[in-house]
JSON list of C-alpha atoms in Angstrom, two decimals:
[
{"chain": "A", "resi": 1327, "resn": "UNK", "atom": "CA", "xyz": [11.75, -14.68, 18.12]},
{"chain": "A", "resi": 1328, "resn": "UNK", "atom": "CA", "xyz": [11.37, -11.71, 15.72]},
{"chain": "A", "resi": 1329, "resn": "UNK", "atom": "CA", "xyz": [12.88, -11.84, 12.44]},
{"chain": "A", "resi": 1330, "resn": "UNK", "atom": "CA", "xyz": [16.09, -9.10, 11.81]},
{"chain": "A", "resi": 1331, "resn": "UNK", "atom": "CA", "xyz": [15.15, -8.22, 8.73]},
{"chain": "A", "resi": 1332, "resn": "UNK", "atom": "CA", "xyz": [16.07, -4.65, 7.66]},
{"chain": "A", "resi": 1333, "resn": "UNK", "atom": "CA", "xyz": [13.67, -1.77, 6.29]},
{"chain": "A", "resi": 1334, "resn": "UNK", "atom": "CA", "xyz": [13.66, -1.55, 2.41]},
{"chain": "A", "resi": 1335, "resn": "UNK", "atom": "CA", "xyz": [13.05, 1.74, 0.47]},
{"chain": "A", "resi": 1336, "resn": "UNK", "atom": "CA", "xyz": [12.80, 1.52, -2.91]},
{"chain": "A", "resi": 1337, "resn": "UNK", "atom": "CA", "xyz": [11.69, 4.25, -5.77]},
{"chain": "A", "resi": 1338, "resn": "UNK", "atom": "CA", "xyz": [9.60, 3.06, -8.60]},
{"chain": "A", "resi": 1339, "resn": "UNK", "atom": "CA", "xyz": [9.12, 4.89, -11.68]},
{"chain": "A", "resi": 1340, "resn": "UNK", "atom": "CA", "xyz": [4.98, 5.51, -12.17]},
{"chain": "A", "resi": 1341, "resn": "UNK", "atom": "CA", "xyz": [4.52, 3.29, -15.10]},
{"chain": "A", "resi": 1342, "resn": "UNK", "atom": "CA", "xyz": [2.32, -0.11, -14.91]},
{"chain": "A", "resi": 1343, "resn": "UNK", "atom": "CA", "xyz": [5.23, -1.92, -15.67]},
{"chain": "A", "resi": 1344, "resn": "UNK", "atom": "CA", "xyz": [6.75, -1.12, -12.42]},
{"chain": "A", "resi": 1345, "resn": "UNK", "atom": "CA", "xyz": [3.65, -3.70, -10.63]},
{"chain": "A", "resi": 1346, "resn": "UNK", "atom": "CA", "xyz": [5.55, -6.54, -11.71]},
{"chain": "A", "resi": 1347, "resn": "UNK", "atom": "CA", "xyz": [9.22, -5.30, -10.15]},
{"chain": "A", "resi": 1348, "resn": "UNK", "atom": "CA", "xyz": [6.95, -4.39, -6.92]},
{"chain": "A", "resi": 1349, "resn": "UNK", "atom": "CA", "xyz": [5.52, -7.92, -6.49]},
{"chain": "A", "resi": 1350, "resn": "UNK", "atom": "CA", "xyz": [9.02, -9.07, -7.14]},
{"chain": "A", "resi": 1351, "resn": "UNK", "atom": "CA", "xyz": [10.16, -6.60, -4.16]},
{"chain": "A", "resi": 1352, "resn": "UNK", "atom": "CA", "xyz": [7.18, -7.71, -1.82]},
{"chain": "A", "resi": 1353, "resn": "UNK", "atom": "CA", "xyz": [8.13, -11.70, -2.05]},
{"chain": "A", "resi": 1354, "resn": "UNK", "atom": "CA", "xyz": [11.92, -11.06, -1.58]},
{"chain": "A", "resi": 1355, "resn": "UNK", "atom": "CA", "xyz": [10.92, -8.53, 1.34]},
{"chain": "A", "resi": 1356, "resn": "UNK", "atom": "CA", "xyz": [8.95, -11.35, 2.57]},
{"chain": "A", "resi": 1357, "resn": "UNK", "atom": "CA", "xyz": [10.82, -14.06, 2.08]},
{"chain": "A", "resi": 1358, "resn": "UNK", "atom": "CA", "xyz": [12.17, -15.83, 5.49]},
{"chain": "A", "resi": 1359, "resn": "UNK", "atom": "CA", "xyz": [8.70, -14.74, 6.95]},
{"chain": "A", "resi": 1360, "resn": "UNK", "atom": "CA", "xyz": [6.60, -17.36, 8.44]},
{"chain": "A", "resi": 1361, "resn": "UNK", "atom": "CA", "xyz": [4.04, -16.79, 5.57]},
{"chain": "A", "resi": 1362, "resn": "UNK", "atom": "CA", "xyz": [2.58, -18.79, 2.81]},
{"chain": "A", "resi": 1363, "resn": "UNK", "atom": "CA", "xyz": [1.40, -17.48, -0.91]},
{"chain": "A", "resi": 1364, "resn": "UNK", "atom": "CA", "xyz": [-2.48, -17.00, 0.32]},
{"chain": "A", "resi": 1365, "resn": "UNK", "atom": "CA", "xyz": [-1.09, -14.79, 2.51]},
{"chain": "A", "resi": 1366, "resn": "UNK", "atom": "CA", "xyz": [1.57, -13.06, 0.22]},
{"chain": "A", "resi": 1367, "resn": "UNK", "atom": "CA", "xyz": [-1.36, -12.62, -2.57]},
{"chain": "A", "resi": 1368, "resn": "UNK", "atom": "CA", "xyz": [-3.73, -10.84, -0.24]},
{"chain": "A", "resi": 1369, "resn": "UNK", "atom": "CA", "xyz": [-0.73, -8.46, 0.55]},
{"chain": "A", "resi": 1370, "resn": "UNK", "atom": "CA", "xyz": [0.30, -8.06, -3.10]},
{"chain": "A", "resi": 1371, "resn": "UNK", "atom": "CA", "xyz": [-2.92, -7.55, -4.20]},
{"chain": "A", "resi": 1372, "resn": "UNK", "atom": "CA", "xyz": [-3.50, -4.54, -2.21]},
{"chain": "A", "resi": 1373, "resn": "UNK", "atom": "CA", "xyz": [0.06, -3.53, -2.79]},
{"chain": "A", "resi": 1374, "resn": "UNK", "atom": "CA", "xyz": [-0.55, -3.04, -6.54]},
{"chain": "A", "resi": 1375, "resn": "UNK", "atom": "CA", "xyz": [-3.73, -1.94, -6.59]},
{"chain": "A", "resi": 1376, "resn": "UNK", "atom": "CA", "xyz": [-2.83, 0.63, -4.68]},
{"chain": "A", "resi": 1377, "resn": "UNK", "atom": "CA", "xyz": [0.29, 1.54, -7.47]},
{"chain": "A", "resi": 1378, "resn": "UNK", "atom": "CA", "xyz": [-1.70, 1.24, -9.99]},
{"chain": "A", "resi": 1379, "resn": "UNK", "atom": "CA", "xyz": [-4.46, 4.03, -8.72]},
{"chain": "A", "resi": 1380, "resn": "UNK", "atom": "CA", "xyz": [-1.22, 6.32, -7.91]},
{"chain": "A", "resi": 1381, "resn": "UNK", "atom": "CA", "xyz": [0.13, 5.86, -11.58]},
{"chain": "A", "resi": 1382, "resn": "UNK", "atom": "CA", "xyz": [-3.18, 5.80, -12.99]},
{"chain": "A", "resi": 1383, "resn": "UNK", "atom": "CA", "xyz": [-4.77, 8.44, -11.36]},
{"chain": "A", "resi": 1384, "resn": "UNK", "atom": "CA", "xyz": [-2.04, 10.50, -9.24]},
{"chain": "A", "resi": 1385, "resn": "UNK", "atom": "CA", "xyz": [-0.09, 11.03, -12.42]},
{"chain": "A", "resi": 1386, "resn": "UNK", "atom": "CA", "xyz": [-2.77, 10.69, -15.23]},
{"chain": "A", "resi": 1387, "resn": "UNK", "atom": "CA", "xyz": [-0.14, 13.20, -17.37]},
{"chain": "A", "resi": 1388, "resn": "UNK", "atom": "CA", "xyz": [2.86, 12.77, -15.80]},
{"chain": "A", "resi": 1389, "resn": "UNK", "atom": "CA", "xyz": [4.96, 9.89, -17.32]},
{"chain": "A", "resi": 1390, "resn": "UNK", "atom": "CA", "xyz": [8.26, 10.53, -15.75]},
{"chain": "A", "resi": 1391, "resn": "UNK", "atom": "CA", "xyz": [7.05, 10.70, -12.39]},
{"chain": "A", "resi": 1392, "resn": "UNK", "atom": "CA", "xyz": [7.84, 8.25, -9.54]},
{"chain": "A", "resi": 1393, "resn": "UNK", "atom": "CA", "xyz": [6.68, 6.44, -6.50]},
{"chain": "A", "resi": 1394, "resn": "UNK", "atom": "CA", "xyz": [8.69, 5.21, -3.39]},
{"chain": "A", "resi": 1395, "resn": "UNK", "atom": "CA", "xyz": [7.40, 1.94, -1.70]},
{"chain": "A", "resi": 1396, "resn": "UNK", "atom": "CA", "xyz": [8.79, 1.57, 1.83]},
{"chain": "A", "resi": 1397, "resn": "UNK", "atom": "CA", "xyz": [8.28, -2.06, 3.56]},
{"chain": "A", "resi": 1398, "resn": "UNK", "atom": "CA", "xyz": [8.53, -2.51, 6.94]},
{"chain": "A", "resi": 1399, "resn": "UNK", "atom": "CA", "xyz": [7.96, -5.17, 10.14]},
{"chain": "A", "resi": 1400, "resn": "UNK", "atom": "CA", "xyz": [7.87, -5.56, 13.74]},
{"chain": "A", "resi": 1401, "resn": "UNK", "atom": "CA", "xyz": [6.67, -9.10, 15.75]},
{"chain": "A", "resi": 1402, "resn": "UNK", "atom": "CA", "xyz": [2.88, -8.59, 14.63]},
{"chain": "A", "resi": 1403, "resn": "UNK", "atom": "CA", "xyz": [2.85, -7.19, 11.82]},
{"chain": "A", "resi": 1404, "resn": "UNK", "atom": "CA", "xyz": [4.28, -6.32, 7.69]},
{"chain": "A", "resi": 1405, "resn": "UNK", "atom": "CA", "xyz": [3.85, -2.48, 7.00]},
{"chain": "A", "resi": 1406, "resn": "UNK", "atom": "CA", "xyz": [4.00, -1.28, 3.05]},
{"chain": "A", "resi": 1407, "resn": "UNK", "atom": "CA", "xyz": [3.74, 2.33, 2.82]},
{"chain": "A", "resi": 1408, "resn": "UNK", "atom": "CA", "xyz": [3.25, 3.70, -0.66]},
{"chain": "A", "resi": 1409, "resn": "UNK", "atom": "CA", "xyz": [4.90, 7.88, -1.15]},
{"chain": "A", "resi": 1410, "resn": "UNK", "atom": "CA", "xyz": [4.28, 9.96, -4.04]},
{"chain": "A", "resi": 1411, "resn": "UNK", "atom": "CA", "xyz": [3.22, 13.60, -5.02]},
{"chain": "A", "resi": 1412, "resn": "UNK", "atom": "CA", "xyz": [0.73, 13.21, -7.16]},
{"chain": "A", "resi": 1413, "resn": "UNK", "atom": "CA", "xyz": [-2.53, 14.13, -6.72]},
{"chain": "A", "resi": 1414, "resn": "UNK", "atom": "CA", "xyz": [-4.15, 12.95, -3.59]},
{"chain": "A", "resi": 1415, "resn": "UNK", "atom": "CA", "xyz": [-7.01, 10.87, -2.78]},
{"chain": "A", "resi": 1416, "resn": "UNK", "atom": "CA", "xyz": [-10.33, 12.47, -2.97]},
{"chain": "A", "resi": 1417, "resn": "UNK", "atom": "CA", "xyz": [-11.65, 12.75, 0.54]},
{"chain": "A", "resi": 1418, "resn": "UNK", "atom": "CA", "xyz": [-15.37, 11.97, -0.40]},
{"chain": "A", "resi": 1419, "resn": "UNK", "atom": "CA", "xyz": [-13.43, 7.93, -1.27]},
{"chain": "A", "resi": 1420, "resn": "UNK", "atom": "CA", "xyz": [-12.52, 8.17, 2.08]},
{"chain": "A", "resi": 1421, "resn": "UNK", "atom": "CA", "xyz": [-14.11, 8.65, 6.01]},
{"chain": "A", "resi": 1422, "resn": "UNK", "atom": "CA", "xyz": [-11.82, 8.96, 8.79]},
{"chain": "A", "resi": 1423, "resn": "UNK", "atom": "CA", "xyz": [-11.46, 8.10, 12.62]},
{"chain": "A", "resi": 1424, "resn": "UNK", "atom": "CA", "xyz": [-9.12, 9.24, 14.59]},
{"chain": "A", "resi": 1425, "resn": "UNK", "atom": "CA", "xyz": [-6.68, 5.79, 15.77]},
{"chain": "A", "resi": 1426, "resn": "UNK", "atom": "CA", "xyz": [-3.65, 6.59, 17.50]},
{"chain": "A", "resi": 1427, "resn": "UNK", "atom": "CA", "xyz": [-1.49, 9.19, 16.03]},
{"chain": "A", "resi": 1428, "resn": "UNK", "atom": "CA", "xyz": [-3.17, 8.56, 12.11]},
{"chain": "A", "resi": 1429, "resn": "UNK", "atom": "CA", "xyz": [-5.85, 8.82, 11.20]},
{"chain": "A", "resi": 1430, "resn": "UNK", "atom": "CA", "xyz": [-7.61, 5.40, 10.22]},
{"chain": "A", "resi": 1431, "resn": "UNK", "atom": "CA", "xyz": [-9.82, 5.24, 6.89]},
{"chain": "A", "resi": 1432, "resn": "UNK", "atom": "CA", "xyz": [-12.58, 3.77, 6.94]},
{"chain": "A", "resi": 1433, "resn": "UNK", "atom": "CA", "xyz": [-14.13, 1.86, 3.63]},
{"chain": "A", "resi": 1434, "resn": "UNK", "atom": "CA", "xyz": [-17.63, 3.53, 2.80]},
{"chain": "A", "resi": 1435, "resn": "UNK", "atom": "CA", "xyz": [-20.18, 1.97, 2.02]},
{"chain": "A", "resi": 1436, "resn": "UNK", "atom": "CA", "xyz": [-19.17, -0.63, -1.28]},
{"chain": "A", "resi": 1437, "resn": "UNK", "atom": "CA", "xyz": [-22.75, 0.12, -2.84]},
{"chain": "A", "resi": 1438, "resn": "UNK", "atom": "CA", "xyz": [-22.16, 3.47, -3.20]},
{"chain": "A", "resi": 1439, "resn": "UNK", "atom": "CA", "xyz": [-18.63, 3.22, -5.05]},
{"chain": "A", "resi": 1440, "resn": "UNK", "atom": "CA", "xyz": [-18.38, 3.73, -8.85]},
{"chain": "A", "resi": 1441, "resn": "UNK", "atom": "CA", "xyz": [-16.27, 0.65, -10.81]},
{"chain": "A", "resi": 1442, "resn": "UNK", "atom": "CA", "xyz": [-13.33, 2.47, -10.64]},
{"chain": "A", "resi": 1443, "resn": "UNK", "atom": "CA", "xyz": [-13.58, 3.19, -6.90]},
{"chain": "A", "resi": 1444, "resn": "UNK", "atom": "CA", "xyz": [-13.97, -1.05, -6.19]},
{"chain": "A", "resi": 1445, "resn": "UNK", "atom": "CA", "xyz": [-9.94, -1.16, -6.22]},
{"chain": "A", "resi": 1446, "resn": "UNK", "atom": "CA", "xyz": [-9.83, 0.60, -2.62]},
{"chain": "A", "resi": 1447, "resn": "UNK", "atom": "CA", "xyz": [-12.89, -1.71, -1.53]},
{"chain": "A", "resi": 1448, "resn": "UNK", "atom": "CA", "xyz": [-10.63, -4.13, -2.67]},
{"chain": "A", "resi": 1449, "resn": "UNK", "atom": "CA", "xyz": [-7.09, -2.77, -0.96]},
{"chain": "A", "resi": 1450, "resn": "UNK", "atom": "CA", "xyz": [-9.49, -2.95, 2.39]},
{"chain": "A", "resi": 1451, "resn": "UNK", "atom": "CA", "xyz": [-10.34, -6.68, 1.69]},
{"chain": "A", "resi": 1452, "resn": "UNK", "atom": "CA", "xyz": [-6.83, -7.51, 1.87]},
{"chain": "A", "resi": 1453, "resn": "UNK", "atom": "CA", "xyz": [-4.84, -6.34, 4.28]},
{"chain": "A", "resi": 1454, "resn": "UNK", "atom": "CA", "xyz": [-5.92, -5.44, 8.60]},
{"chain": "A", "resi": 1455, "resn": "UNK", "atom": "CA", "xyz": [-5.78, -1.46, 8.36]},
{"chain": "A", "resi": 1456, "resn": "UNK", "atom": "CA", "xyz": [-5.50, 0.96, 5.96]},
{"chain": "A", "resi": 1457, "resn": "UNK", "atom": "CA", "xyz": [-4.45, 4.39, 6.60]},
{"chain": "A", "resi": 1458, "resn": "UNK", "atom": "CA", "xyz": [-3.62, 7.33, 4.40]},
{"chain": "A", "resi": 1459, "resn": "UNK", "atom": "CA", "xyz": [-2.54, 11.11, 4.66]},
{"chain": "A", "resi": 1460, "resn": "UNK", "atom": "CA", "xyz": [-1.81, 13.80, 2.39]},
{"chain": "A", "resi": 1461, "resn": "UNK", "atom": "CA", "xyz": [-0.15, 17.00, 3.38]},
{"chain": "A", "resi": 1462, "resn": "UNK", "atom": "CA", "xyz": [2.46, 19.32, 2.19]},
{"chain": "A", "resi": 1463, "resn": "UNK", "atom": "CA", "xyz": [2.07, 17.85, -1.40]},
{"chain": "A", "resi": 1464, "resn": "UNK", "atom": "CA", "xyz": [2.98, 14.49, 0.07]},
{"chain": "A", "resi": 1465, "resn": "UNK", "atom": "CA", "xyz": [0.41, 11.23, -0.37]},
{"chain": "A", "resi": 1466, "resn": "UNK", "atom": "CA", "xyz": [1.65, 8.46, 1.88]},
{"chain": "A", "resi": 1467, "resn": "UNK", "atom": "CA", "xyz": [-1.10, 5.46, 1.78]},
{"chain": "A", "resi": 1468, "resn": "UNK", "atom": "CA", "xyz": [-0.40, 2.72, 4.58]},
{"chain": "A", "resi": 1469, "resn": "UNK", "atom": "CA", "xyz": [-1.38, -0.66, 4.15]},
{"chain": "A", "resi": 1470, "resn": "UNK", "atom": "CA", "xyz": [-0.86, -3.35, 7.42]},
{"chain": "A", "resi": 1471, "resn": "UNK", "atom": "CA", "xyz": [-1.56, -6.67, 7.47]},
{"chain": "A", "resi": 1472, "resn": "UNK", "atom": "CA", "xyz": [-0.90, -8.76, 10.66]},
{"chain": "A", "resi": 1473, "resn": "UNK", "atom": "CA", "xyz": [1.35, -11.83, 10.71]},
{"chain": "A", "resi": 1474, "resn": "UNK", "atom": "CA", "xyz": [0.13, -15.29, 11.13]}
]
Protein backbone atom coordinates (compact mmCIF):
# COMPACT_ATOMS: atom_id res chain seq x y z
CA UNK A 1 0.00 0.00 0.00
CA UNK A 2 1.54 3.39 -0.93
CA UNK A 3 1.18 6.21 1.30
CA UNK A 4 -1.25 9.39 -0.18
CA UNK A 5 0.77 11.84 0.89
CA UNK A 6 0.74 15.06 -1.20
CA UNK A 7 3.82 16.96 -2.89
CA UNK A 8 5.13 19.90 -0.72
CA UNK A 9 6.78 23.07 -2.21
CA UNK A 10 8.10 25.31 -0.02
CA UNK A 11 10.44 28.64 -0.56
CA UNK A 12 13.16 29.27 1.89
CA UNK A 13 14.86 32.44 2.25
CA UNK A 14 18.98 31.76 1.65
CA UNK A 15 20.06 32.40 5.14
CA UNK A 16 21.60 29.49 7.49
CA UNK A 17 18.88 29.95 9.68
CA UNK A 18 16.50 28.59 7.22
CA UNK A 19 18.47 24.69 7.89
CA UNK A 20 16.67 24.42 10.97
CA UNK A 21 12.89 25.29 9.40
CA UNK A 22 14.08 22.70 6.51
CA UNK A 23 14.80 19.80 8.91
CA UNK A 24 11.58 20.78 10.55
CA UNK A 25 9.87 20.47 6.90
CA UNK A 26 11.74 17.09 6.08
CA UNK A 27 10.40 15.21 9.47
CA UNK A 28 6.78 16.54 9.05
CA UNK A 29 7.10 15.59 5.19
CA UNK A 30 8.16 12.33 6.48
CA UNK A 31 6.21 11.72 9.11
CA UNK A 32 3.59 8.64 8.59
CA UNK A 33 6.49 7.05 6.50
CA UNK A 34 7.62 3.69 7.47
CA UNK A 35 11.03 5.24 8.50
CA UNK A 36 13.03 5.56 11.61
CA UNK A 37 15.53 8.63 12.70
CA UNK A 38 18.83 6.71 11.20
CA UNK A 39 17.11 6.91 8.26
CA UNK A 40 15.60 10.51 8.54
CA UNK A 41 19.31 11.80 9.59
CA UNK A 42 21.00 10.36 6.54
CA UNK A 43 18.26 12.23 4.48
CA UNK A 44 18.55 15.47 6.47
CA UNK A 45 21.98 15.48 6.41
CA UNK A 46 22.29 15.63 2.78
CA UNK A 47 19.28 17.86 2.67
CA UNK A 48 21.15 20.68 4.49
CA UNK A 49 24.29 20.29 3.34
CA UNK A 50 23.17 20.74 0.24
CA UNK A 51 21.29 24.37 1.50
CA UNK A 52 23.94 25.34 3.06
CA UNK A 53 26.48 25.14 -0.18
CA UNK A 54 23.49 27.03 -2.15
CA UNK A 55 23.37 29.88 0.55
CA UNK A 56 26.92 29.74 1.13
CA UNK A 57 28.22 29.59 -2.10
CA UNK A 58 25.26 30.20 -4.74
CA UNK A 59 24.55 33.49 -3.06
CA UNK A 60 27.92 34.42 -1.35
CA UNK A 61 26.50 38.37 -1.79
CA UNK A 62 23.13 38.00 -2.11
CA UNK A 63 21.28 38.10 1.29
CA UNK A 64 17.76 38.46 0.16
CA UNK A 65 17.82 35.71 -2.12
CA UNK A 66 15.81 32.45 -1.82
CA UNK A 67 15.65 28.76 -2.34
CA UNK A 68 12.59 26.46 -3.04
CA UNK A 69 12.80 22.84 -1.60
CA UNK A 70 10.30 20.53 -3.30
CA UNK A 71 9.71 16.93 -1.53
CA UNK A 72 8.32 14.29 -3.19
CA UNK A 73 7.44 10.18 -3.07
CA UNK A 74 6.29 7.31 -4.95
CA UNK A 75 6.28 3.32 -3.47
CA UNK A 76 10.25 3.15 -3.56
CA UNK A 77 11.39 6.01 -2.99
CA UNK A 78 11.53 10.02 -1.04
CA UNK A 79 12.67 12.67 -3.70
CA UNK A 80 13.99 16.30 -2.25
CA UNK A 81 14.79 18.54 -5.00
CA UNK A 82 16.59 21.72 -4.03
CA UNK A 83 15.77 25.13 -6.88
CA UNK A 84 17.57 28.26 -6.84
CA UNK A 85 19.37 30.78 -9.23
CA UNK A 86 22.35 31.25 -7.87
CA UNK A 87 25.38 30.37 -9.18
CA UNK A 88 25.71 26.84 -10.30
CA UNK A 89 27.84 24.04 -9.42
CA UNK A 90 31.22 24.00 -10.89
CA UNK A 91 31.34 21.17 -13.36
CA UNK A 92 35.02 20.11 -12.54
CA UNK A 93 32.95 19.00 -8.62
CA UNK A 94 31.03 17.02 -10.75
CA UNK A 95 31.30 13.90 -13.66
CA UNK A 96 28.29 12.84 -15.35
CA UNK A 97 26.58 9.67 -16.96
CA UNK A 98 23.90 9.72 -18.81
CA UNK A 99 20.76 7.64 -16.57
CA UNK A 100 17.48 7.89 -17.94
CA UNK A 101 16.29 11.24 -18.91
CA UNK A 102 19.06 13.14 -16.21
CA UNK A 103 21.90 13.05 -16.12
CA UNK A 104 23.40 11.12 -13.00
CA UNK A 105 26.54 12.69 -11.07
CA UNK A 106 28.90 10.84 -10.21
CA UNK A 107 31.18 11.58 -6.85
CA UNK A 108 34.95 11.98 -8.00
CA UNK A 109 37.38 10.75 -6.55
CA UNK A 110 37.17 11.94 -2.41
CA UNK A 111 41.12 12.31 -2.40
CA UNK A 112 41.15 14.77 -4.78
CA UNK A 113 38.41 17.17 -3.12
CA UNK A 114 39.49 20.32 -1.21
CA UNK A 115 37.74 20.62 2.62
CA UNK A 116 35.19 22.59 1.36
CA UNK A 117 34.29 20.21 -1.49
CA UNK A 118 33.85 17.04 1.39
CA UNK A 119 30.07 18.36 1.90
CA UNK A 120 29.04 16.84 -1.66
CA UNK A 121 31.22 13.62 -0.79
CA UNK A 122 29.16 13.78 2.03
CA UNK A 123 25.47 14.55 0.27
CA UNK A 124 26.59 11.19 -1.84
CA UNK A 125 27.12 9.19 1.45
CA UNK A 126 23.67 9.76 2.34
CA UNK A 127 21.17 9.38 0.15
CA UNK A 128 20.89 6.41 -3.28
CA UNK A 129 21.37 9.01 -6.27
CA UNK A 130 22.23 12.29 -6.70
CA UNK A 131 21.50 14.23 -9.71
CA UNK A 132 21.84 17.86 -10.62
CA UNK A 133 21.26 20.29 -13.66
CA UNK A 134 21.68 23.80 -14.35
CA UNK A 135 20.23 25.56 -17.32
CA UNK A 136 18.50 28.68 -18.19
CA UNK A 137 19.84 30.29 -14.90
CA UNK A 138 18.05 27.53 -13.03
CA UNK A 139 20.16 25.03 -10.44
CA UNK A 140 17.89 22.16 -9.48
CA UNK A 141 20.09 19.51 -7.31
CA UNK A 142 18.15 16.08 -6.77
CA UNK A 143 18.74 14.05 -3.93
CA UNK A 144 16.82 10.24 -3.73
CA UNK A 145 17.01 7.98 -1.20
CA UNK A 146 15.07 4.65 -1.40
CA UNK A 147 12.53 3.54 1.21
CA UNK A 148 13.07 0.76 3.57
Amino acid sequence: MTLQVPDEEWQLPATLNSLTTLGTLLRRYLDGFPVDESWTYLLDLALCEAASNIIRHGYPDDKAAGYRVLFSHDARAITVMLIDRGLAIPAALFTSAPAEEEEQATLPDTDDLSEGGRGIALIFACVDNVSYRSESGENQLTLTKKLP
